Coordinates of C-alpha atoms in Angstrom, one line a residue:
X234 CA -41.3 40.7 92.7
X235 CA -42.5 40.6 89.0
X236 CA -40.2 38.0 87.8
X237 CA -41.0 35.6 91.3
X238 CA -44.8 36.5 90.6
X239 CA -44.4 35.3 86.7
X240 CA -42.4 32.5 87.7
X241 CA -45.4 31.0 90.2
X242 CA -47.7 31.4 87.4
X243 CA -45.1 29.7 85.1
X244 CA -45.6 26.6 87.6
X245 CA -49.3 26.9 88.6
X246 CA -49.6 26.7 84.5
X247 CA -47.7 23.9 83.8
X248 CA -49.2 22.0 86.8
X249 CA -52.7 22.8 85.6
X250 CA -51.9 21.1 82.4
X251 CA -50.5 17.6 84.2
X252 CA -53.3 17.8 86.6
X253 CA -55.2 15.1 85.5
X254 CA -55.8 13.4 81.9
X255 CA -57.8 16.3 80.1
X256 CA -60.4 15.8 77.6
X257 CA -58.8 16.3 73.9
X258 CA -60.9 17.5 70.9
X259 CA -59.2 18.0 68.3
X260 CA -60.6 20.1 65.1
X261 CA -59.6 19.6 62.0
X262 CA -60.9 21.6 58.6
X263 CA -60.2 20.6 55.3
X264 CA -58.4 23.2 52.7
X265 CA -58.2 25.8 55.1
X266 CA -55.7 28.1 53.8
X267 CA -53.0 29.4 56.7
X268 CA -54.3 33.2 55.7
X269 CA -58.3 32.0 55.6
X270 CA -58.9 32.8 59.3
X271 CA -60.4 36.6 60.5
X272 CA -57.5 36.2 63.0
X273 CA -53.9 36.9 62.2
X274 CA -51.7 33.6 62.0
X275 CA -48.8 36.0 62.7
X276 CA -48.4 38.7 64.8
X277 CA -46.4 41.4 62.4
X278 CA -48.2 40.3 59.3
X279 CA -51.5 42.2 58.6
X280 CA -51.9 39.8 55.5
X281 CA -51.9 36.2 57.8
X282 CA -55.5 36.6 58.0
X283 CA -58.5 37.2 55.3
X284 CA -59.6 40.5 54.1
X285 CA -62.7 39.4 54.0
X286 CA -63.7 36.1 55.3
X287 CA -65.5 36.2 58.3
X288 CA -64.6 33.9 61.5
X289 CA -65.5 35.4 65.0
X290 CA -65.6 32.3 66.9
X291 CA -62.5 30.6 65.7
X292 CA -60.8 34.2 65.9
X293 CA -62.7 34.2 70.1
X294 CA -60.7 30.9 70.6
X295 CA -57.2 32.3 68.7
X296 CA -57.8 35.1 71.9
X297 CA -58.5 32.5 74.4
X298 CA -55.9 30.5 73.5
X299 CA -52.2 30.4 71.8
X300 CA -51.6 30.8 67.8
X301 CA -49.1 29.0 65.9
X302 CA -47.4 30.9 63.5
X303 CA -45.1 28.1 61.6
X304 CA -47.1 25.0 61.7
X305 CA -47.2 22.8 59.0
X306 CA -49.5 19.6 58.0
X307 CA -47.4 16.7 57.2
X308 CA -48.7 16.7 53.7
X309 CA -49.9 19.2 51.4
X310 CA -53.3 17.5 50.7
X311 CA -55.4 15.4 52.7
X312 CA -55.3 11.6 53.1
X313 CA -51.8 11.6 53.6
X314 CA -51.8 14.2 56.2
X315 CA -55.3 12.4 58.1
X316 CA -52.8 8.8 58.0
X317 CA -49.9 10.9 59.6
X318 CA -52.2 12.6 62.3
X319 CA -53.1 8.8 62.9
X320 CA -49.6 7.2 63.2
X321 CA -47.3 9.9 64.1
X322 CA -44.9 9.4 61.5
X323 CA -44.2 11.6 58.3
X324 CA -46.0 10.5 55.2
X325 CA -42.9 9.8 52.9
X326 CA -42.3 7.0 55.6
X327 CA -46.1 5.8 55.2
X328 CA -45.7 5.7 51.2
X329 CA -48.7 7.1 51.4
X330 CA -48.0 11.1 50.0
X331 CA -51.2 12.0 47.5
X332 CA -55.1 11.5 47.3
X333 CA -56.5 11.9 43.6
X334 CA -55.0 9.8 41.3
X335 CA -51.7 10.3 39.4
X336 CA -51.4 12.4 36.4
X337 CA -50.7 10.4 33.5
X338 CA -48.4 11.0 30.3
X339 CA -46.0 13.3 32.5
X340 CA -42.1 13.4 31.8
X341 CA -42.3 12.1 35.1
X342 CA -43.8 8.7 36.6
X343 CA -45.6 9.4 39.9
X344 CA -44.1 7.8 42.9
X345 CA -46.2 4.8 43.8
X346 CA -49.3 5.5 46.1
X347 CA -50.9 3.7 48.9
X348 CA -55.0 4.3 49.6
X349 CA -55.6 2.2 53.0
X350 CA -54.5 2.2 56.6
X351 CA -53.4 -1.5 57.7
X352 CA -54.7 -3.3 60.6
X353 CA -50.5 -3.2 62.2
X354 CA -50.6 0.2 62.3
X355 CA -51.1 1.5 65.5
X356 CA -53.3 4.7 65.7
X357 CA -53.7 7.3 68.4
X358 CA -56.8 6.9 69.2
X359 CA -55.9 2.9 70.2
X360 CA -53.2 4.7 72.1
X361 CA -55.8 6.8 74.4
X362 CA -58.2 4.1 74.9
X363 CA -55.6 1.8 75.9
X364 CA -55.5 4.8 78.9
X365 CA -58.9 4.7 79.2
X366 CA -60.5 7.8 77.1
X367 CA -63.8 7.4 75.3
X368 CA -62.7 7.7 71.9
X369 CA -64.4 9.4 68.5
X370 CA -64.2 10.4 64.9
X371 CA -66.8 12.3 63.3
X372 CA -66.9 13.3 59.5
X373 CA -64.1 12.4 56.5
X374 CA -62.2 9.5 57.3
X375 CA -60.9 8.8 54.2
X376 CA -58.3 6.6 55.2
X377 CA -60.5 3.3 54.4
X378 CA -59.1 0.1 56.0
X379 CA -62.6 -0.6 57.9
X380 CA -62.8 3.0 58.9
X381 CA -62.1 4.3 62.4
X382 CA -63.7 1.6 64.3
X383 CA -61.4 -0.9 63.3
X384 CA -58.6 1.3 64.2
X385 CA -59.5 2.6 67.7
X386 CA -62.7 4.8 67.9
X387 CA -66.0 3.6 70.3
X388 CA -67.7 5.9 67.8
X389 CA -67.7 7.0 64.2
X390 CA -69.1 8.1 61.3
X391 CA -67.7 5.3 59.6
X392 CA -65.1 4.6 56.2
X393 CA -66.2 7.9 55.3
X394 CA -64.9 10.0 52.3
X395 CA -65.1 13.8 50.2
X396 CA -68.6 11.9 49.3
X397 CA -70.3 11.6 52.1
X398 CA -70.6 15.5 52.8
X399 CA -72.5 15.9 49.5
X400 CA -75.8 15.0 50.7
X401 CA -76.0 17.4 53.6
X402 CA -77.6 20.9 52.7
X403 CA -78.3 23.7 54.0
X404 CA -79.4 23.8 57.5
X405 CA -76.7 21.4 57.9
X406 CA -74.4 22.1 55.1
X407 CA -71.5 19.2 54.5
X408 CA -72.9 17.9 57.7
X409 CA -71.0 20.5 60.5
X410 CA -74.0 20.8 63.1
X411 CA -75.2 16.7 62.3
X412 CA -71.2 16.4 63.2
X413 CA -71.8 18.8 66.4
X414 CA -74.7 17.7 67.4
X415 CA -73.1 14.0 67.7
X416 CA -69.6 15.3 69.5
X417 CA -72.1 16.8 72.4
X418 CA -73.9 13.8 72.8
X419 CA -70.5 11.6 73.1
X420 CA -69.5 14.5 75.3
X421 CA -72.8 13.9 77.8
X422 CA -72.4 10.0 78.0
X423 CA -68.7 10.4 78.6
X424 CA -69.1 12.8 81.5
X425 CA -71.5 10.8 83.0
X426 CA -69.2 7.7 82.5
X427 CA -66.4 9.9 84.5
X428 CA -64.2 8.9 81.8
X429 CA -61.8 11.6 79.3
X430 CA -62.3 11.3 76.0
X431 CA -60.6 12.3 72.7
X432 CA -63.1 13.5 69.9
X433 CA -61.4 14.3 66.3
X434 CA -63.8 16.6 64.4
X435 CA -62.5 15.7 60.8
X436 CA -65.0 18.6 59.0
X437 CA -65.8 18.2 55.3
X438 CA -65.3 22.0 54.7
X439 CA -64.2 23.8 52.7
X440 CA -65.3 20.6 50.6
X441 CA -68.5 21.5 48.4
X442 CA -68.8 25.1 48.8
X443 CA -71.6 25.3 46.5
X444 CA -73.5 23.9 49.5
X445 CA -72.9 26.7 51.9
X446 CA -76.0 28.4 53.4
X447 CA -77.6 30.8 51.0
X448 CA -77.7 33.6 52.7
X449 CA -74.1 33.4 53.8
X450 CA -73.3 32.9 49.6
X451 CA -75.5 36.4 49.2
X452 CA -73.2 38.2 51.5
X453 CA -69.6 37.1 50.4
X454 CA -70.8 38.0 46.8
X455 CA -71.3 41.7 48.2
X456 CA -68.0 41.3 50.6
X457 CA -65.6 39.9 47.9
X458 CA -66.5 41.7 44.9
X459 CA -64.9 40.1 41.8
X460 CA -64.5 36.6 43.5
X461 CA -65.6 33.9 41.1
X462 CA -68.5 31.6 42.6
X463 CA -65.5 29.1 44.1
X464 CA -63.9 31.5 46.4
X465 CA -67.8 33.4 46.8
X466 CA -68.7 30.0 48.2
X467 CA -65.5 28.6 49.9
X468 CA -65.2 32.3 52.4
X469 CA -69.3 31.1 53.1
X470 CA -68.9 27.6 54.1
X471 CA -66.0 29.1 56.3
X472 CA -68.5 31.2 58.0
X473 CA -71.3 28.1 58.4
X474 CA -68.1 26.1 59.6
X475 CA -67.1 28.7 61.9
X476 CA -70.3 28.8 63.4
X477 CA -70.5 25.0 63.3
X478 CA -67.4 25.7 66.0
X479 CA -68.7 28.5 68.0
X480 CA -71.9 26.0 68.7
X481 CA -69.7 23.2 69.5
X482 CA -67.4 25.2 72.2
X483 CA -70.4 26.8 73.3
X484 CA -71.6 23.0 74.4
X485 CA -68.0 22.4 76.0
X486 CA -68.8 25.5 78.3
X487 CA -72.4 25.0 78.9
X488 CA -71.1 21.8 80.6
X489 CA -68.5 22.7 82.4
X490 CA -66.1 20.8 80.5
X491 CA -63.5 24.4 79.6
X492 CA -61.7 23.8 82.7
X493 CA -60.1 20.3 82.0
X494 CA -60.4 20.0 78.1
X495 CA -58.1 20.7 75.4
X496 CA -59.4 22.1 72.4
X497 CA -57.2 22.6 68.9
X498 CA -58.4 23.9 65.9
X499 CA -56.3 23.0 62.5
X500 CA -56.3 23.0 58.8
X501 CA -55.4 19.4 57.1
X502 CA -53.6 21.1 54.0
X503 CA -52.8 25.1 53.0
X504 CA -54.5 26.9 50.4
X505 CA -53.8 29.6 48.4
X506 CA -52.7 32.2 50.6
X507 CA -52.1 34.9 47.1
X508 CA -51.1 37.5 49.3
X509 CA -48.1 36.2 51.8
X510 CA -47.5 32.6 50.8
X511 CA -46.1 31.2 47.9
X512 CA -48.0 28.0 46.4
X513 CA -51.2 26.3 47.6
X514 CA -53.0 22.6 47.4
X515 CA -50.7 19.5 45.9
X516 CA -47.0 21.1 46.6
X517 CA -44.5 21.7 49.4
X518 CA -44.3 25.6 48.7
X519 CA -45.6 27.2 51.8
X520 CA -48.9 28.0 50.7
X521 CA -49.3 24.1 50.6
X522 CA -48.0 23.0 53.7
X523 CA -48.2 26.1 56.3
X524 CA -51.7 26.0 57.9
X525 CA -53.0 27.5 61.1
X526 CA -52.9 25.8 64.6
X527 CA -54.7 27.0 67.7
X528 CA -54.3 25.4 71.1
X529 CA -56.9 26.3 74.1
X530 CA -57.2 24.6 77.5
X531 CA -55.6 24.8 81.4
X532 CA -52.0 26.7 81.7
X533 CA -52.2 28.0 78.5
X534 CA -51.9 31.6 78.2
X535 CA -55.1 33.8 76.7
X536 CA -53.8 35.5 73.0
X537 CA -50.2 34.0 73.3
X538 CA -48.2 33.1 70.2
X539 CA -45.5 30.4 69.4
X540 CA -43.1 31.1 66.8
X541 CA -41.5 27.6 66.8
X542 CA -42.4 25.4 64.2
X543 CA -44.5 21.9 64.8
X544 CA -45.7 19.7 62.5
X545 CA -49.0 17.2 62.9
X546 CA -47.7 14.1 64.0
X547 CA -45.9 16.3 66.8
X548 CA -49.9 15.3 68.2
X549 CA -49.5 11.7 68.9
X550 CA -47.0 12.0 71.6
X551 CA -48.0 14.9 72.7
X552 CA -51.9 13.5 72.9
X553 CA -50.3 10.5 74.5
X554 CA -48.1 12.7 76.9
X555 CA -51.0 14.6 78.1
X556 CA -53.3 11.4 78.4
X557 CA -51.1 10.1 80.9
X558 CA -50.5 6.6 78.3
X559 CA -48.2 4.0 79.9
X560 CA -47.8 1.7 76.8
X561 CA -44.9 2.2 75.3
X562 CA -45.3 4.2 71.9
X563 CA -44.5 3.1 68.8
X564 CA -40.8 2.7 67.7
X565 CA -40.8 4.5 64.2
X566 CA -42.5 7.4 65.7
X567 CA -41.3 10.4 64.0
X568 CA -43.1 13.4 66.0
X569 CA -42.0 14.9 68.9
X570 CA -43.7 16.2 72.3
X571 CA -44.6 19.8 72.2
X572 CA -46.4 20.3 75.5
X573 CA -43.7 22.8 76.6
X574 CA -44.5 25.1 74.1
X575 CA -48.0 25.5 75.8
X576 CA -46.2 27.0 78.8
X577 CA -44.4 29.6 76.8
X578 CA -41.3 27.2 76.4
X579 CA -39.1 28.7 72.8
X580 CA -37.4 25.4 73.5
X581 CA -37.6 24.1 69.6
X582 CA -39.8 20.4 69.7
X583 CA -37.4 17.6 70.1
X584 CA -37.8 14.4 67.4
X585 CA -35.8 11.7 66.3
X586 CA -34.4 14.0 63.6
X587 CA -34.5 17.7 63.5
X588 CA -34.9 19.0 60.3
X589 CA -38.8 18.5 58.8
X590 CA -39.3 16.7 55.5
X591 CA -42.3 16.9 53.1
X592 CA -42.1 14.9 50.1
X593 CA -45.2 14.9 47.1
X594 CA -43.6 12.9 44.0
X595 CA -46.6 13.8 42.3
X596 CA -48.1 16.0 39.8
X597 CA -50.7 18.4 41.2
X598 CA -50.2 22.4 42.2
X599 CA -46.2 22.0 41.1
X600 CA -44.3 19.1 39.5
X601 CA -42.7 16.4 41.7
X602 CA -40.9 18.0 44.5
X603 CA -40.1 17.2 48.1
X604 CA -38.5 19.8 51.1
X605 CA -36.7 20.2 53.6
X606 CA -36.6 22.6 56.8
X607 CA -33.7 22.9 59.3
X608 CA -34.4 26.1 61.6
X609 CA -35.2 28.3 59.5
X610 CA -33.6 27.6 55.7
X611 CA -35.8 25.7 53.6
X612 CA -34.7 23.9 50.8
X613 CA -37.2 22.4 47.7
X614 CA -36.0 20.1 45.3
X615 CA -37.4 19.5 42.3
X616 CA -37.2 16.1 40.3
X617 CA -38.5 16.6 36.6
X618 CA -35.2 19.5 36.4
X619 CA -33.0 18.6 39.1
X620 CA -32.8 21.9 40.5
X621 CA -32.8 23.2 44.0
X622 CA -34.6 26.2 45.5
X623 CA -32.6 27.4 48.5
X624 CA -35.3 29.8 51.3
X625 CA -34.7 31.7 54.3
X626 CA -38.2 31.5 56.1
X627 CA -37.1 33.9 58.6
X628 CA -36.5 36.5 56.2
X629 CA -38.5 35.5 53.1
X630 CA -41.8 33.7 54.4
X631 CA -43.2 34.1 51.0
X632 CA -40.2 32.2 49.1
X633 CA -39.1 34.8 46.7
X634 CA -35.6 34.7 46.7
X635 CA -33.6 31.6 45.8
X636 CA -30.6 31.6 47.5
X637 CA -28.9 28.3 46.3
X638 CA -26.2 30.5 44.6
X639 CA -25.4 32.6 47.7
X640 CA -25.2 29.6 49.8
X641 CA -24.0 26.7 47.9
X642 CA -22.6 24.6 50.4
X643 CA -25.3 24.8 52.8
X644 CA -27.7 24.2 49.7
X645 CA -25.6 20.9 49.1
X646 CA -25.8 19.6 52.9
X647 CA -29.7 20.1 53.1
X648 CA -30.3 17.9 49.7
X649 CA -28.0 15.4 51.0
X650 CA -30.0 15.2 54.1
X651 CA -33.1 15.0 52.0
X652 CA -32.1 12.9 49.9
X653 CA -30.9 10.5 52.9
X654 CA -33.7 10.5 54.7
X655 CA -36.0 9.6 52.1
X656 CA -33.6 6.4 50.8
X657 CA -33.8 5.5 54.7
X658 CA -37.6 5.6 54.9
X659 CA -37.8 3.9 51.2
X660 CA -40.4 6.6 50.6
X661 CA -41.6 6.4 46.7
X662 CA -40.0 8.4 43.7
X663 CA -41.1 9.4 40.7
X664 CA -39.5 7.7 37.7
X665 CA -38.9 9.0 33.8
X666 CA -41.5 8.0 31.9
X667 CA -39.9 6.6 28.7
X668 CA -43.0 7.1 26.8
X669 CA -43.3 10.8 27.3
X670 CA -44.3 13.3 24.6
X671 CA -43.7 16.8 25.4
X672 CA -46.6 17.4 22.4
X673 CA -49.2 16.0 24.2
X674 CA -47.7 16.9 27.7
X675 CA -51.2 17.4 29.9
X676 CA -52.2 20.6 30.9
X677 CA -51.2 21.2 34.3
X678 CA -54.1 20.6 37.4
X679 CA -54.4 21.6 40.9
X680 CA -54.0 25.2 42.7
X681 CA -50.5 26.0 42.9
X682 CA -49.0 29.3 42.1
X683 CA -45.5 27.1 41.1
X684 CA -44.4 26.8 38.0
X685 CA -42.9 24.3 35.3
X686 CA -39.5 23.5 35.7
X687 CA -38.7 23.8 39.2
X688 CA -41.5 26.2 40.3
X689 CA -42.2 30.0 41.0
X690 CA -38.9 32.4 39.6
X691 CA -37.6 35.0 42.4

């Protein structure tokens, strides 16, 4: 009777999440490291969480809900990743891959960078209103192009960027309860309007962690002894963001919304993650890209885990899918549906191609580098050197040990697909820069734990 009995809840699951268009709000932080949760981000790795920062109410909805263990942001810093959640399609396609500006007198030129969305792009929040959801953005934009309300959203914050946040201290630090308190009112007028609606809670934090409430900044310099003031103040502006969150879901109960809304919590880049992941911020390493993912709402299973790797722009289908949107979707879309997985499915996402591609031409935590996933080998290539870096993920998560000479031939058909896919999508390179100097070579920027010439030795 046990397998019949798991089998009806199997069903009653999946029919619960096709019931009827749910509400979607969808929570994104900014340079949340994969490991910078008080909850595990895998299962057998005690080191996938913080040792000390402090995030009950994200780690309550991680219980109530299922955990991603291999998801990735499309991009390794933010703009390029917010455009991607937007479209669907991998940045490398968008030409748009970083947000500061290039590093200048490199060996290498940057790959050309775009700094807009264009008014032919077709975003997913047009997508659900076109099925009738009340749409919103609240917080960091920072995709310009007329800001969200040109590009889908009833309500916004406007072309909001990294800027905006500074002016909001302590009680509202980098504006998380003013953000809050703005969801729950769209929330009210769109249950009393009968209609779903998609929020996207783009937070400013970790952004401006000097701004972080005071006594929260006391405590994490007692917690994390020998922290400098940056980390001191990024692990307390996760706590006032955390609690930013536990307020907001709080709200989603108190009005009975739980039962037919879809909540996800995610991070729009990595971070340094020093003790399990390899890299951070501004390159394809891990560290940079890896970032966690929880899902909570109808059919899904309390505490449950999904080992199968997903990617952000997997969310505009799957948005569309469970929004019930009849329009066709777009024809370049590169993510795939992964609404199965949320019913325990280990049925890997299905997209127009398989393997996952994550291209930064830029200079920033490594030098310019792009990578490639199929299953579970990984393999970087770097452009100032040439070189390859060949990873199993399965066995090596924290990409110690190059196995390009071990596995030559496989190392040669995964930059052949990489290097195919990105002629296709006529994503940008970086070129030699003929007046170079290596005398007055720039001292390297950005987080990082690669190094020059082809990043981190095994």
């Amino acid at each position: 009777m046990q397998p019949l009995r798991y089998l009806c809840c199997l069903l009653l699951a999946q029919a619960s999440l096709v019931a009827g268009p749910p509400n979607i709000l969808f929570m994104l932080s900014d340079d949340q490291a994969w490991s910078g949760l008080s909850c595990q981000m895998h299962p057998d790795l005690p080191d996938s969480k913080s040792s000390f920062v402090q995030t009950p109410n994200i780690a309550r909805l991680a219980e109530q809900g299922m955990r991603f263990s291999a998801a990735y942001a499309p991009a390794p810093v933010c703009s390029p990743t917010r455009i991607s959640l937007q479209t669907g399609r991998n940045p490398a396609a968008l030409g748009w891959t970083k947000a500061a500006p290039p590093e200048m007198g490199q060996r290498l030129i940057e790959g050309d960078n775009r700094k807009s969305i264009r008014d032919d792009e077709i975003t997913v929040g047009q997508m659900l209103k076109s099925a009738g959801y009340a749409t919103a953005h609240y917080g960091k934009w920072h995709l310009a192009g007329g800001g969200p309300a040109a590009h889908g959203y009833d309500e916004s914050d406007g072309d909001t960027g990294n800027q905006d946040a500074a002016p909001h201290l302590p009680p509202n630090p980098v504006d998380i309860f003013g953000m809050g308190s703005r969801a729950v009112d769209f929330m009210k007028r769109s249950q009393a309007a009968k209609k779903p609606f998609f929020i996207q809670m783009s937070y400013n934090a970790l952004h401006y962690p000097e701004h972080a409430t005071p006594a929260l900044l006391e405590k994490y310099r007692k917690l994390a002894a020998g922290a400098n003031d940056k980390e001191v103040g990024r692990a307390a502006i996760a706590e006032d963001l955390d609690r930013g969150v536990g307020e907001l879901l709080a709200k989603v109960d108190a009005m009975g919304l739980s039962k037919n809304t879809i909540v996800i919590y995610m991070s729009d880049n990595g971070g340094s993650n020093r003790r399990t992941l390899n890299g951070g911020k501004g390159d394809v390493w891990e560290g940079g890209i890896r970032v966690p993912l929880i899902i909570r709402g109808p059919g899904i299973a309390p505490n449950s885990w999904c080992h199968q790797r997903v990617v952000g722009y997997d969310f505009f289908p799957t948005f569309c899918r469970w929004a019930g949107v009849k329009a066709p979707l777009p024809k370049q879309l590169e993510g795939g549906d992964l609404t199965h997985l949320l019913s325990s499915s280990s049925a890997p996402v299905k997209r127009p191609r398989e393997p996952l591609v994550f291209h930064f031409p830029h200079y920033q935590g490594d030098s310019p580098h792009s990578a490639i996933i199929s299953g579970h080998m990984k393999l970087i290539h770097f452009y100032e050197t040439g070189e390859n870096h060949l990873f199993d993920l399965q066995a090596d998560i924290g990409e110690f040990k190059n196995l390009t000479s071990a596995k030559p031939k496989l190392a040669s058909t995964l930059a052949k697909q990489l290097a195919d896919y990105l002629s296709e999508v006529g994503a940008e390179m970086p070129k030699p820069n003929p007046n170079y100097d290596p005398n007055k070579r720039p001292a390297k920027k950005g987080g990082g734990k690669g190094g020059k010439k082809g990043g981190k030795k095994p």
